[in-house]
Amino acid sequence: KSSKREWKPLEEHSCTDVPWLLLFILFCIGMGFICGYSIATGAAARLLSGYDSYGNICGQKNVKVEGIVNSGLDLTHKKYVFFLDPCNIDLVHQKIKSLALCVSACPRKELKTLADIQKFAETNGSTLCSYELQSSEYTTDPRAAKLCPKYPVPESAPIPFFHRCAPVNISCYAKFAEALITFVSDSSVLHRLISGVMTSKEIIMGLCLLSLVLSMILMVIIRYISRVLVWIVTILVILGSLGGTGVLWWLYAKQRMSASALENQIAKDNLQALLIYAIAATVFTVVLFLIMLVMRKRVALTIALFHVAGKVFIHLPLLVFQPFWTFFVLILFWAYWITVLLFLGTTGSPVPNEEGFVEFRMVGPLKYMWWYHAVGLIWISEFILACQQMTVAGAVVTYYFTREKRNLPFTPILASVNRLVCYHLGTVAKGSFIITLVKIPRMILMYIQTQLKGKENACARCMLKACICCLWCLEKCLTYLNQ
């Protein structure tokens, strides 16, 4: 007897890839151990309260460090870390090459001479010179040139929650910030990035808001003009690529013909960048035309998919907010990861360095916790993104394969989340780990490339770039297969 098939999603499920879920849980326990270890060893106090160049934690009594003068001081009333020369940045080792002291208050105005520094100490009780120098000796003692801050002392203000005196000047603050972020490889790029963001933050925020509004409008109109919209978008992309390519070549030709184009290094860099952008835009346009010609028959399928997508958003409007929740979770995780990374930066035993100051270093197997923590950043971030993909896919599948739409669950998205958590977290962990396996070698090669910058020959440079490119292509293919 023939029976009519009932169109609805499966109701009986089984757990998938359980060993991978157990492996992921063990890995997360290891991440928690790193966090607990860094806090238990006193790194949290050193990070939040700050410490001087002699190993003293600001704002509390300290224990004497063997062989270090000025250690073991009572700094209860000195709660802020002050750098004698905060703009003196070691770009190679990415740290501040300056004596750090604990002070009572940050200088809120520029101090131009030693007399100003002495007056500041007498007025505020905050001595900005080294501990062995009394404030009355600032202008008379010959050691003051070495033990006092380099003047003019820039105006500074304490960083909220971290008790560091940071320069108010934007250019100096950008360099100060890049020295605090020790895991960035190219500090000059970070310096330009911070300066650019600070000067254009209103424009950036406006463009982000505009893109969000346009995305919302696009999702609404997909439902009603999906057939026309595909052709409109196709034509606009072609015209936009043609126009963008033409403008880039025009700008390059105009800059090349300009007499001042070769006057300084910045102009030469701009000219070279325009040429690279113009060539890349030309290649993109040609490839786009070829794709349009070869896949013109697939437009009908695209139109059908757009039409179904429009229906999905009408029946599941809360699906629009799914990326926001994912972004929020990612922000929370990244904040946790950066905090633990900063804890690790101040973890370890106090060790005297060549200059007679104190550095905190980890010895033995514990020094490899950095790598474990870095792998955790990639794997858990990919895991969160994969959870979003599984949630969206599960909700859409529930909608699509339920023929009678009135029989849909009350909250298909929550049902999808429940199904993911109960049965398929192992699969998500497995897929995200595959992506992590490809990303780690690529990051190692990129790190080697930056460390050998200017030292390797042309052949080694070419081989490194080729390996990085191949791993990037493999990562994209595996991401597509995972999805």
Coordinates of N, CA, C and O in Angstrom, one line a residue, residues 350-467:
P350 N 60.3 37.1 39.3 CA 61.1 38.3 39.1 C 62.5 37.9 38.8 O 63.2 37.2 39.6
V351 N 63.0 38.4 37.7 CA 64.4 38.1 37.2 C 65.1 39.4 36.9 O 64.5 40.2 36.1
P352 N 66.3 39.7 37.4 CA 67.0 41.0 37.0 C 67.4 40.9 35.5 O 67.9 39.8 35.1
N353 N 67.3 42.0 34.8 CA 67.7 42.0 33.4 C 69.1 42.7 33.3 O 69.7 43.0 34.3
E354 N 69.6 42.9 32.1 CA 70.9 43.5 31.9 C 71.0 44.9 32.5 O 72.1 45.3 32.9
E355 N 69.9 45.6 32.5 CA 69.9 47.0 33.0 C 69.8 47.1 34.5 O 69.7 48.2 35.0
G356 N 69.6 46.0 35.2 CA 69.5 46.0 36.6 C 68.0 46.2 37.1 O 67.8 46.4 38.3
F357 N 67.1 46.1 36.1 CA 65.7 46.2 36.5 C 65.0 44.8 36.5 O 65.7 43.8 36.2
V358 N 63.8 44.7 36.9 CA 63.1 43.5 37.1 C 62.2 43.1 35.9 O 61.5 44.0 35.4
E359 N 62.3 41.9 35.5 CA 61.3 41.4 34.5 C 60.7 40.1 35.0 O 61.4 39.4 35.7
F360 N 59.5 39.9 34.7 CA 58.8 38.6 35.1 C 58.8 37.6 34.0 O 58.2 37.9 32.9
R361 N 59.5 36.5 34.2 CA 59.6 35.5 33.1 C 59.1 34.1 33.6 O 59.4 33.8 34.8
M362 N 58.5 33.4 32.7 CA 58.1 32.0 33.0 C 59.2 31.1 32.5 O 59.8 31.3 31.5
V363 N 59.5 30.1 33.3 CA 60.5 29.1 33.0 C 59.9 27.7 32.9 O 58.9 27.5 33.4
G364 N 60.6 26.8 32.2 CA 60.2 25.5 32.0 C 59.0 25.3 31.1 O 58.8 26.2 30.2
P365 N 58.2 24.3 31.2 CA 57.1 24.0 30.3 C 56.1 25.1 30.3 O 55.3 25.3 29.3
L366 N 56.0 25.9 31.4 CA 54.9 26.9 31.5 C 55.1 28.0 30.5 O 54.1 28.7 30.2
K367 N 56.3 28.2 30.0 CA 56.4 29.3 29.0 C 55.7 29.0 27.7 O 55.6 29.9 26.9
Y368 N 55.3 27.7 27.5 CA 54.6 27.4 26.2 C 53.1 27.6 26.4 O 52.3 27.3 25.5
M369 N 52.6 28.1 27.5 CA 51.2 28.4 27.7 C 50.7 29.5 26.7 O 49.6 29.5 26.3
W370 N 51.7 30.3 26.2 CA 51.3 31.3 25.2 C 50.7 30.6 24.0 O 49.7 31.1 23.4
W371 N 51.4 29.6 23.5 CA 50.9 28.9 22.3 C 49.6 28.2 22.5 O 48.7 28.3 21.6
Y372 N 49.4 27.6 23.6 CA 48.1 27.0 24.0 C 47.0 28.0 24.0 O 45.9 27.8 23.4
H373 N 47.3 29.2 24.5 CA 46.3 30.2 24.6 C 46.0 30.8 23.2 O 44.8 31.1 22.9
A374 N 47.0 30.9 22.3 CA 46.8 31.3 21.0 C 45.9 30.3 20.2 O 45.0 30.7 19.4
V375 N 46.2 29.0 20.3 CA 45.4 28.0 19.7 C 43.9 28.1 20.2 O 43.0 28.0 19.4
G376 N 43.8 28.4 21.5 CA 42.4 28.5 22.0 C 41.7 29.7 21.4 O 40.4 29.6 21.2
L377 N 42.4 30.8 21.1 CA 41.7 31.9 20.4 C 41.1 31.5 19.1 O 39.9 31.8 18.8
I378 N 41.8 30.7 18.3 CA 41.4 30.3 17.0 C 40.3 29.3 17.1 O 39.2 29.4 16.5
W379 N 40.5 28.2 17.9 CA 39.6 27.1 17.9 C 38.2 27.6 18.5 O 37.1 27.3 17.9
I380 N 38.2 28.3 19.6 CA 37.0 28.7 20.3 C 36.2 29.7 19.4 O 35.0 29.7 19.3
S381 N 37.0 30.6 18.8 CA 36.3 31.6 17.9 C 35.6 30.9 16.7 O 34.5 31.2 16.4
E382 N 36.3 29.9 16.1 CA 35.7 29.2 15.0 C 34.6 28.3 15.5 O 33.6 28.2 14.8
F383 N 34.6 27.8 16.8 CA 33.5 27.1 17.3 C 32.3 27.9 17.5 O 31.2 27.5 17.2
I384 N 32.5 29.2 18.0 CA 31.3 30.1 18.1 C 30.7 30.4 16.8 O 29.5 30.4 16.6
L385 N 31.5 30.7 15.8 CA 31.0 31.0 14.4 C 30.3 29.8 13.9 O 29.2 29.9 13.2
A386 N 30.8 28.6 14.1 CA 30.2 27.4 13.6 C 28.8 27.1 14.3 O 27.9 26.6 13.6
C387 N 28.8 27.4 15.5 CA 27.5 27.3 16.3 C 26.4 28.2 15.6 O 25.2 27.8 15.5
Q388 N 26.8 29.4 15.2 CA 25.9 30.3 14.6 C 25.4 29.7 13.2 O 24.2 29.6 12.9
Q389 N 26.3 29.1 12.5 CA 26.0 28.5 11.2 C 25.0 27.3 11.4 O 24.0 27.2 10.6
M390 N 25.3 26.5 12.4 CA 24.4 25.4 12.7 C 23.0 25.8 13.1 O 22.0 25.2 12.8
T391 N 23.0 26.9 13.9 CA 21.7 27.4 14.4 C 20.9 27.9 13.3 O 19.7 27.6 13.1
V392 N 21.5 28.7 12.4 CA 20.7 29.3 11.3 C 20.3 28.2 10.3 O 19.1 28.1 9.9
A393 N 21.2 27.2 10.1 CA 20.9 26.1 9.1 C 19.7 25.3 9.7 O 18.8 24.9 9.0
G394 N 19.8 25.0 11.0 CA 18.7 24.2 11.7 C 17.4 24.9 11.6 O 16.3 24.2 11.3
A395 N 17.3 26.2 11.9 CA 16.1 26.9 11.8 C 15.5 27.0 10.4 O 14.3 26.8 10.2
V396 N 16.4 27.2 9.4 CA 15.9 27.3 8.0 C 15.4 25.9 7.6 O 14.4 25.8 6.9
V397 N 16.1 24.8 7.9 CA 15.7 23.5 7.6 C 14.3 23.2 8.2 O 13.4 22.6 7.5
T398 N 14.1 23.6 9.4 CA 12.8 23.3 10.1 C 11.7 24.0 9.3 O 10.6 23.4 9.1
Y399 N 12.0 25.2 8.9 CA 11.0 26.0 8.1 C 10.7 25.3 6.8 O 9.6 25.1 6.4
Y400 N 11.8 25.0 6.1 CA 11.7 24.6 4.7 C 11.0 23.2 4.6 O 10.2 23.0 3.7
F401 N 11.3 22.3 5.5 CA 10.8 20.9 5.4 C 9.5 20.7 6.2 O 9.0 19.6 6.3
T402 N 9.0 21.8 6.7 CA 7.6 21.7 7.3 C 6.6 22.2 6.3 O 6.6 23.4 6.0
R403 N 5.9 21.3 5.7 CA 5.0 21.7 4.5 C 3.9 22.6 5.0 O 3.6 23.6 4.4
E404 N 3.3 22.2 6.2 CA 2.2 23.0 6.8 C 2.9 24.0 7.7 O 3.3 23.7 8.8
K405 N 3.0 25.2 7.2 CA 3.8 26.2 8.0 C 3.1 26.6 9.3 O 3.8 27.0 10.3
R406 N 1.8 26.3 9.5 CA 1.2 26.5 10.7 C 1.6 25.5 11.8 O 1.4 25.7 13.0
N407 N 2.3 24.4 11.4 CA 2.8 23.4 12.3 C 4.2 23.7 12.7 O 4.8 22.8 13.4
L408 N 4.7 24.8 12.4 CA 6.1 25.2 12.8 C 6.2 25.3 14.3 O 5.2 25.7 15.0
P409 N 7.3 25.0 14.9 CA 7.5 25.2 16.3 C 7.3 26.6 16.7 O 7.5 27.5 15.8
F410 N 7.0 26.9 17.9 CA 6.7 28.3 18.3 C 8.0 29.1 18.2 O 7.9 30.3 17.7
T411 N 9.2 28.6 18.5 CA 10.4 29.3 18.3 C 11.4 28.3 17.5 O 12.2 27.6 18.2
P412 N 11.4 28.3 16.2 CA 12.3 27.4 15.5 C 13.8 27.7 15.8 O 14.6 26.7 15.8
I413 N 14.1 28.9 16.1 CA 15.5 29.2 16.4 C 16.0 28.6 17.7 O 17.0 28.0 17.8
L414 N 15.1 28.7 18.7 CA 15.4 28.1 20.0 C 15.4 26.5 19.9 O 16.2 25.9 20.5
A415 N 14.5 26.0 19.0 CA 14.5 24.6 18.8 C 15.8 24.1 18.1 O 16.4 23.1 18.5
S416 N 16.3 25.0 17.2 CA 17.6 24.7 16.5 C 18.8 24.7 17.5 O 19.6 23.9 17.5
V417 N 18.7 25.7 18.4 CA 19.8 25.9 19.4 C 19.8 24.6 20.3 O 20.8 24.1 20.7
N418 N 18.6 24.2 20.8 CA 18.4 23.1 21.6 C 19.0 21.8 20.9 O 19.7 21.0 21.6
R419 N 18.6 21.6 19.7 CA 19.1 20.5 18.9 C 20.6 20.5 18.8 O 21.3 19.4 18.9
L420 N 21.2 21.7 18.6 CA 22.6 21.8 18.5 C 23.3 21.4 19.8 O 24.3 20.7 19.8
V421 N 22.8 22.0 20.9 CA 23.5 21.7 22.2 C 23.3 20.3 22.6 O 24.3 19.7 23.2
C422 N 22.2 19.7 22.3 CA 21.9 18.3 22.8 C 22.6 17.3 21.9 O 23.0 16.2 22.5
Y423 N 22.8 17.5 20.6 CA 23.3 16.4 19.8 C 24.5 16.7 18.9 O 25.3 15.8 18.6
H424 N 24.8 18.0 18.6 CA 25.8 18.2 17.5 C 26.9 19.1 17.9 O 27.7 19.6 17.0
L425 N 27.2 19.3 19.2 CA 28.3 20.2 19.5 C 29.6 19.5 19.2 O 30.6 20.1 18.9
G426 N 29.7 18.1 19.2 CA 30.9 17.4 18.8 C 31.2 17.7 17.4 O 32.4 17.9 17.0
T427 N 30.2 17.7 16.5 CA 30.5 18.0 15.1 C 31.0 19.4 14.9 O 31.9 19.6 14.1
V428 N 30.4 20.3 15.6 CA 30.9 21.7 15.5 C 32.4 21.8 16.0 O 33.2 22.5 15.4
A429 N 32.7 21.1 17.1 CA 34.1 21.1 17.6 C 35.0 20.5 16.6 O 36.1 21.0 16.4
K430 N 34.6 19.4 15.9 CA 35.4 18.8 14.9 C 35.7 19.7 13.7 O 36.8 19.9 13.3
G431 N 34.6 20.3 13.2 CA 34.8 21.2 12.0 C 35.7 22.4 12.3 O 36.5 22.8 11.5
S432 N 35.4 23.0 13.5 CA 36.2 24.2 13.9 C 37.7 23.8 14.1 O 38.6 24.6 13.8
F433 N 38.0 22.6 14.6 CA 39.3 22.2 14.8 C 40.1 22.0 13.5 O 41.3 22.3 13.4
I434 N 39.4 21.5 12.5 CA 40.0 21.3 11.1 C 40.5 22.7 10.6 O 41.6 22.8 10.1
I435 N 39.6 23.7 10.8 CA 40.0 25.1 10.4 C 41.2 25.5 11.2 O 42.2 26.1 10.7
T436 N 41.2 25.2 12.5 CA 42.3 25.7 13.4 C 43.6 25.0 12.9 O 44.7 25.7 12.9
L437 N 43.6 23.7 12.5 CA 44.8 23.0 12.1 C 45.4 23.7 10.9 O 46.7 23.7 10.7
V438 N 44.6 24.3 10.0 CA 45.2 25.0 8.8 C 45.7 26.4 9.2 O 46.7 26.9 8.7
K439 N 45.0 27.0 10.1 CA 45.3 28.4 10.5 C 46.6 28.5 11.2 O 47.4 29.5 11.1
I440 N 46.9 27.5 12.1 CA 48.1 27.6 12.9 C 49.4 27.6 12.1 O 50.2 28.5 12.3
P441 N 49.6 26.7 11.1 CA 50.8 26.8 10.3 C 50.9 28.1 9.6 O 52.0 28.6 9.4
R442 N 49.8 28.6 9.1 CA 49.8 29.8 8.4 C 50.3 31.0 9.3 O 51.0 31.9 8.9
M443 N 49.8 31.0 10.5 CA 50.2 32.0 11.5 C 51.7 31.9 11.8 O 52.4 32.9 11.9
I444 N 52.1 30.7 12.0 CA 53.6 30.5 12.2 C 54.4 31.0 11.1 O 55.4 31.6 11.3
L445 N 54.0 30.7 9.9 CA 54.8 31.1 8.7 C 54.8 32.7 8.6 O 55.8 33.3 8.3
M446 N 53.6 33.3 8.9 CA 53.5 34.7 8.9 C 54.4 35.3 10.0 O 55.1 36.4 9.8
Y447 N 54.5 34.7 11.1 CA 55.3 35.1 12.2 C 56.8 35.1 11.8 O 57.6 36.0 12.0
I448 N 57.2 33.9 11.2 CA 58.6 33.8 10.7 C 58.9 34.8 9.6 O 60.0 35.4 9.6
Q449 N 57.9 35.1 8.8 CA 58.1 36.1 7.7 C 58.4 37.5 8.3 O 59.3 38.2 7.9
T450 N 57.7 37.9 9.4 CA 57.9 39.2 10.0 C 59.2 39.2 10.7 O 59.9 40.2 10.8
Q451 N 59.6 38.1 11.4 CA 60.8 38.1 12.1 C 62.0 38.1 11.2 O 63.1 38.7 11.5
L452 N 61.9 37.6 10.0 CA 63.0 37.6 9.0 C 62.9 38.7 8.0 O 63.6 38.7 7.0
K453 N 62.0 39.7 8.3 CA 61.8 40.8 7.4 C 63.1 41.6 7.1 O 63.8 42.1 8.1
G454 N 63.5 41.6 5.9 CA 64.8 42.3 5.5 C 66.0 41.5 5.6 O 67.1 41.9 5.2
K455 N 65.9 40.2 6.1 CA 67.1 39.4 6.3 C 67.1 38.2 5.3 O 68.2 37.8 4.9
E456 N 65.9 37.8 4.9 CA 65.9 36.6 4.0 C 66.1 37.1 2.5 O 65.9 38.2 2.2
N457 N 66.5 36.1 1.7 CA 66.8 36.4 0.3 C 65.4 36.4 -0.5 O 64.4 36.0 0.0
A458 N 65.5 36.7 -1.8 CA 64.3 36.8 -2.6 C 63.6 35.4 -2.7 O 62.4 35.3 -2.7
C459 N 64.4 34.4 -2.8 CA 63.9 33.0 -3.0 C 63.1 32.6 -1.8 O 62.0 32.1 -1.9
A460 N 63.7 32.8 -0.6 CA 63.0 32.4 0.7 C 61.8 33.2 0.9 O 60.8 32.7 1.3
R461 N 61.8 34.5 0.5 CA 60.6 35.4 0.6 C 59.5 34.8 -0.2 O 58.3 34.8 0.2
C462 N 59.9 34.5 -1.5 CA 58.9 34.0 -2.4 C 58.3 32.6 -1.9 O 57.1 32.4 -2.0
M463 N 59.1 31.8 -1.4 CA 58.6 30.5 -0.9 C 57.7 30.6 0.3 O 56.7 30.0 0.4
L464 N 58.1 31.6 1.2 CA 57.2 31.8 2.4 C 55.8 32.3 1.9 O 54.8 31.9 2.4
K465 N 55.8 33.3 1.0 CA 54.6 33.9 0.6 C 53.7 32.8 -0.2 O 52.5 32.8 0.0
A466 N 54.4 32.0 -0.9 CA 53.6 30.9 -1.7 C 53.0 29.9 -0.7 O 51.9 29.5 -0.8
C467 N 53.8 29.5 0.4 CA 53.2 28.6 1.4 C 52.0 29.3 2.1 O 51.0 28.6 2.3

